[in-house]
Coordinates of C-alpha atoms and ligand atoms in Angstrom, one line a residue:
M1 CA 35.3 9.2 78.0
L2 CA 35.3 5.6 78.3
R3 CA 31.7 4.7 77.9
P4 CA 30.0 1.0 78.7
S5 CA 27.1 2.4 76.8
L6 CA 26.3 5.7 75.0
C7 CA 22.9 6.4 76.4
P8 CA 23.9 8.1 79.4
H9 CA 26.3 10.5 77.6
H10 CA 23.5 11.3 75.0
A11 CA 21.2 12.3 77.7
L12 CA 24.1 14.6 79.3
V13 CA 24.6 16.0 75.6
Y14 CA 20.7 16.9 75.6
R15 CA 21.0 18.4 78.9
S16 CA 24.0 20.6 78.2
R17 CA 22.2 23.2 76.4
Q18 CA 18.7 24.8 76.4
H19 CA 16.4 23.7 73.6
A20 CA 13.4 25.5 71.7
G21 CA 10.3 23.8 70.9
R22 CA 11.1 23.3 67.3
D23 CA 14.2 21.3 68.2
L24 CA 12.2 18.3 69.1
P25 CA 12.5 15.7 68.0
L26 CA 16.2 16.0 68.5
R27 CA 18.2 13.2 67.0
I28 CA 21.7 12.5 68.1
A29 CA 23.5 9.5 66.3
E30 CA 27.3 8.3 66.4
L31 CA 29.5 5.5 65.6
G32 CA 31.1 5.5 68.9
G33 CA 33.4 3.3 70.9
M34 CA 32.1 1.4 74.0
Y35 CA 33.8 -0.8 76.2
R36 CA 33.0 -4.0 78.3
S37 CA 35.3 -5.9 80.6
E38 CA 34.1 -9.3 79.4
L39 CA 35.8 -12.2 81.1
S40 CA 38.2 -13.9 78.5
G41 CA 36.3 -17.2 78.4
V42 CA 33.1 -15.6 76.9
L43 CA 35.0 -13.8 74.2
G44 CA 34.4 -15.0 70.7
G45 CA 35.7 -13.9 67.4
L46 CA 34.2 -10.9 66.2
T47 CA 31.0 -11.3 68.1
R48 CA 31.9 -10.9 71.5
V49 CA 34.7 -8.6 71.8
R50 CA 35.7 -6.2 74.6
A51 CA 36.1 -2.9 72.4
I52 CA 32.9 -2.2 70.5
Q53 CA 32.3 0.3 67.7
I54 CA 28.5 0.8 67.9
N55 CA 26.3 2.4 65.5
D56 CA 24.0 4.2 68.1
G57 CA 21.4 6.9 68.2
H58 CA 19.2 8.5 70.8
V59 CA 15.9 10.4 69.9
F60 CA 14.6 13.0 72.3
C61 CA 11.0 13.8 71.6
R62 CA 7.6 14.6 73.1
P63 CA 5.6 11.7 74.1
E64 CA 3.2 12.0 71.3
Q65 CA 6.1 11.8 68.9
A66 CA 7.6 8.6 70.0
A67 CA 5.6 6.3 68.0
G68 CA 6.7 8.2 64.8
E69 CA 10.2 8.1 65.8
V70 CA 10.1 4.4 66.6
S71 CA 8.5 3.6 63.0
A72 CA 11.2 6.0 61.2
A73 CA 13.9 3.9 63.2
L74 CA 12.3 0.8 61.8
D75 CA 12.2 2.2 58.4
L76 CA 16.0 3.0 58.5
I77 CA 16.8 -0.6 59.8
E78 CA 14.8 -2.2 57.3
A79 CA 16.6 -0.1 54.6
A80 CA 20.1 -0.7 56.0
H81 CA 19.6 -4.5 56.2
A82 CA 18.2 -4.5 52.6
Q83 CA 21.4 -2.8 51.2
L84 CA 23.7 -5.1 53.3
G85 CA 21.9 -8.4 52.3
I86 CA 20.7 -9.3 55.9
E87 CA 17.6 -11.1 56.5
A88 CA 16.1 -10.9 59.9
A89 CA 15.3 -14.3 61.6
R90 CA 12.4 -12.6 63.6
Y91 CA 11.2 -9.5 65.3
R92 CA 10.9 -9.7 69.2
L93 CA 9.2 -7.5 71.5
S94 CA 11.2 -7.9 74.7
L95 CA 9.2 -7.2 77.8
R96 CA 10.0 -6.6 81.4
G97 CA 10.6 -9.8 83.4
E98 CA 10.4 -10.5 87.2
G99 CA 13.0 -9.2 89.6
A100 CA 15.1 -6.2 90.8
K101 CA 16.8 -6.1 87.4
F102 CA 14.0 -4.1 85.9
V103 CA 13.0 -0.6 87.0
D104 CA 9.9 -0.8 89.3
D105 CA 7.3 1.4 87.6
A106 CA 4.6 -0.8 86.3
G107 CA 2.9 2.4 84.7
M108 CA 5.8 3.2 82.9
W109 CA 6.4 -0.1 81.4
E110 CA 2.7 -0.3 80.3
R111 CA 3.0 3.1 78.4
A112 CA 6.2 2.3 76.7
E113 CA 5.0 -1.4 75.6
S114 CA 1.9 -0.1 74.3
V115 CA 4.1 2.3 71.9
L116 CA 6.0 -0.3 70.8
R117 CA 3.2 -2.9 70.4
E118 CA 1.1 -0.3 68.3
V119 CA 3.9 0.5 66.2
L120 CA 4.7 -3.2 65.2
E121 CA 0.9 -3.9 65.0
S122 CA 0.5 -0.9 62.6
R123 CA 3.2 -1.9 60.4
G124 CA 1.9 -5.5 60.1
H125 CA 5.1 -7.3 60.8
P126 CA 4.8 -10.4 62.9
F127 CA 6.5 -10.6 66.2
D128 CA 7.1 -12.7 69.2
E129 CA 6.7 -11.1 72.9
E130 CA 9.2 -12.4 75.2
R131 CA 9.2 -11.5 79.1
G132 CA 12.5 -10.9 80.6
E133 CA 14.3 -9.6 77.4
G134 CA 13.7 -5.9 78.1
A135 CA 16.4 -3.5 79.1
F136 CA 16.3 -2.6 82.8
Y137 CA 15.0 0.8 81.9
G138 CA 12.4 -0.3 79.1
P139 CA 11.0 -2.6 76.6
K140 CA 12.6 -3.1 73.2
I141 CA 11.9 -4.3 69.5
D142 CA 14.9 -6.5 69.0
I143 CA 15.4 -7.7 65.3
Q144 CA 17.2 -11.0 65.7
I145 CA 19.5 -12.7 63.3
A146 CA 20.6 -16.3 63.1
D147 CA 23.9 -17.9 62.3
P148 CA 24.1 -20.9 60.1
A149 CA 23.9 -23.2 63.4
G150 CA 20.6 -21.3 64.3
R151 CA 22.2 -19.4 67.2
E152 CA 20.4 -16.1 67.5
S153 CA 21.3 -12.9 68.2
T154 CA 20.0 -9.2 68.4
L155 CA 21.5 -7.2 65.4
S156 CA 19.3 -4.0 65.6
T157 CA 17.0 -2.6 68.3
V158 CA 14.6 0.2 69.0
Q159 CA 13.6 1.0 72.6
V160 CA 11.3 3.4 74.3
D161 CA 12.6 4.8 77.4
Y162 CA 10.6 7.1 80.0
F163 CA 13.2 6.1 82.7
Q164 CA 16.6 8.0 81.7
P165 CA 14.9 11.2 81.0
E166 CA 13.6 11.3 84.6
R167 CA 16.8 10.0 86.0
F168 CA 19.1 12.6 84.2
D169 CA 16.4 15.1 85.0
L170 CA 15.7 16.2 81.3
E171 CA 13.2 18.6 80.3
C172 CA 11.2 19.3 77.3
P173 CA 11.1 23.1 76.2
G174 CA 7.8 24.5 78.0
G175 CA 7.9 21.7 80.6
G176 CA 7.4 18.0 80.9
R177 CA 9.8 15.1 80.4
P178 CA 11.1 14.0 76.8
V179 CA 10.9 10.5 75.8
M180 CA 14.2 8.7 74.9
V181 CA 13.9 6.6 71.9
H182 CA 17.1 4.4 71.7
R183 CA 17.9 3.0 68.3
S184 CA 20.8 0.8 66.7
V185 CA 20.4 0.3 63.1
V186 CA 23.1 -2.4 62.6
G187 CA 24.5 -2.7 66.1
G188 CA 28.4 -3.2 66.8
L189 CA 30.2 -3.2 63.9
E190 CA 32.3 -6.2 64.8
R191 CA 29.2 -8.5 65.1
L192 CA 28.0 -7.0 61.8
A193 CA 31.1 -7.7 60.0
A194 CA 31.1 -11.3 61.5
H195 CA 27.5 -11.9 60.2
L196 CA 28.3 -10.2 56.8
I197 CA 31.0 -12.7 56.3
E198 CA 28.9 -15.7 57.4
V199 CA 25.8 -14.7 55.1
H200 CA 27.7 -13.8 52.2
G201 CA 30.5 -16.6 52.5
G202 CA 32.9 -13.7 51.7
A203 CA 31.0 -12.7 48.5
F204 CA 30.0 -9.1 49.6
P205 CA 27.4 -7.1 47.5
A206 CA 29.9 -5.2 45.1
W207 CA 29.7 -1.9 47.0
L208 CA 30.8 -3.5 50.1
A209 CA 33.5 -5.7 48.7
P210 CA 37.1 -4.7 50.1
V211 CA 38.4 -5.2 46.4
Q212 CA 35.7 -4.7 43.9
A213 CA 37.8 -5.5 40.5
V214 CA 40.9 -7.5 40.2
V215 CA 42.8 -6.8 36.8
L216 CA 44.5 -10.2 35.5
P217 CA 47.0 -9.8 32.5
V218 CA 47.2 -13.0 30.8
S219 CA 50.8 -12.8 30.4
D220 CA 53.8 -10.2 31.0
A221 CA 53.2 -8.7 27.5
E222 CA 49.8 -7.0 28.8
L223 CA 51.2 -5.9 32.2
P224 CA 51.4 -2.2 31.2
A225 CA 47.9 -2.2 29.8
A226 CA 46.8 -3.9 33.2
Q227 CA 48.4 -1.6 35.1
E228 CA 46.8 1.3 33.4
L229 CA 43.4 -0.3 33.7
V230 CA 43.9 -0.6 37.3
R231 CA 44.6 3.2 37.3
S232 CA 41.3 4.0 35.4
C233 CA 39.5 1.8 37.8
V234 CA 40.9 3.7 40.9
A235 CA 40.2 7.1 39.3
E236 CA 36.5 6.1 38.8
G237 CA 36.3 5.5 42.6
M238 CA 36.7 1.4 42.7
R239 CA 38.9 -0.5 45.1
A240 CA 41.0 -2.4 42.4
E241 CA 44.0 -4.5 42.5
L242 CA 46.4 -6.0 39.9
A243 CA 47.1 -9.6 40.0
S244 CA 50.1 -10.1 38.0
P245 CA 51.2 -13.2 36.2
A246 CA 54.2 -13.4 38.7
R247 CA 51.5 -14.8 41.1
G248 CA 50.6 -17.8 38.8
T249 CA 48.9 -19.2 36.1
L250 CA 45.6 -17.3 34.9
G251 CA 43.6 -20.1 36.4
A252 CA 45.3 -20.1 39.7
R253 CA 44.9 -16.4 39.9
I254 CA 41.2 -16.4 39.0
R255 CA 40.8 -19.1 41.7
A256 CA 42.5 -16.9 44.3
N257 CA 40.4 -13.9 43.5
R258 CA 36.9 -15.8 43.1
L259 CA 35.3 -13.6 45.7
V260 CA 36.1 -10.5 43.9
P261 CA 32.7 -9.0 42.2
F262 CA 34.6 -8.2 38.7
Q263 CA 37.5 -10.2 37.3
L264 CA 39.1 -8.2 34.5
V265 CA 41.0 -10.5 32.2
V266 CA 43.4 -8.3 29.8
G267 CA 44.6 -10.8 26.8
P268 CA 46.5 -9.3 23.7
R269 CA 43.4 -8.3 22.0
E270 CA 41.9 -6.5 25.2
A271 CA 45.4 -5.0 25.6
A272 CA 45.3 -3.4 22.3
G273 CA 41.8 -1.9 22.7
G274 CA 42.4 -0.7 26.3
G275 CA 39.7 -2.7 27.8
A276 CA 39.0 -6.0 29.6
S277 CA 37.1 -9.2 29.3
V278 CA 34.7 -9.0 32.4
R279 CA 34.2 -12.3 34.4
L280 CA 31.8 -12.4 37.1
R281 CA 32.0 -14.5 40.6
D282 CA 29.5 -16.9 39.1
G283 CA 32.1 -17.7 36.4
S284 CA 29.9 -16.1 33.7
Q285 CA 31.2 -13.7 31.0
A286 CA 30.0 -10.3 31.0
G287 CA 32.3 -9.3 27.8
A288 CA 33.8 -5.9 27.4
V289 CA 32.1 -3.7 30.1
P290 CA 33.3 0.0 30.3
V291 CA 34.8 1.0 33.4
A292 CA 32.5 3.6 34.1
E293 CA 29.8 1.1 34.1
L294 CA 31.6 -1.2 36.4
A295 CA 32.2 1.9 38.8
A296 CA 28.5 2.6 38.9
Q297 CA 27.7 -1.0 39.8
C298 CA 30.2 -0.6 42.6
R299 CA 28.5 2.5 44.2
P300 CA 26.2 2.1 47.2
R301 CA 22.4 2.8 46.2
F302 CA 21.7 4.7 49.2
Ligands
ZN1 ZN1 20.8 3.8 74.4

């Protein structure tokens, strides 16, 4: 179905079957499409789009499990940020504001806020509190990122929600309402891609680079050896390409591929030995590194 957000759908998934006591916490996560009819004037590059692929998840748990689930979501977010090379600008505890935009149930807001505040304090991470930034149904921990111009946006979020379980009439096995913990580890993939391009200037960590190795034969004489080397790289699981002499001088080809983590230059000596001289993005020479070792450096470490 077309969804403006995934939360209600996940609530229906939870409600669609009976649960046993040991099923909780029940965690549902997906990389799902959601759609927003934004006005064309507010659309911008990859950061504001109409079709969003969001990495989203909802945990249905007993009230006493909520703090543990929030903390686990923060662990996951922090691990993902470390792998992606993302640094958070700040953590924000986003609270209810004035007005009809927010569900009118002071006790519910207080309970949810105290769970989030307790988790943030126990983790010792500094955070700012801001009124009016909460979701309509509950408070959030927002992990903010900033672009080079200092403009902030929310990348990751964890929310405690007592409202939607009520609204969708969800039940814990044995009675009582579950709590819904909403969490998005890296938000929408479009905004994530835009941010990664900014922070890395296109020089992605090797595991994430679209092309991990480029093979550069010095002249046509080394072309067969270079093609063979591309095949070995691909066989080892790397994303590798050939930049043949037809594309210009060696210097021009190196410049064109300067963002590729491993640039494998094949001269007459390397062609004879079946290897390559490895040049890194910073211009330094790593010498003759076996393909298996390069492949190991290209693998994600999670
Ligand atoms: Zn949600």
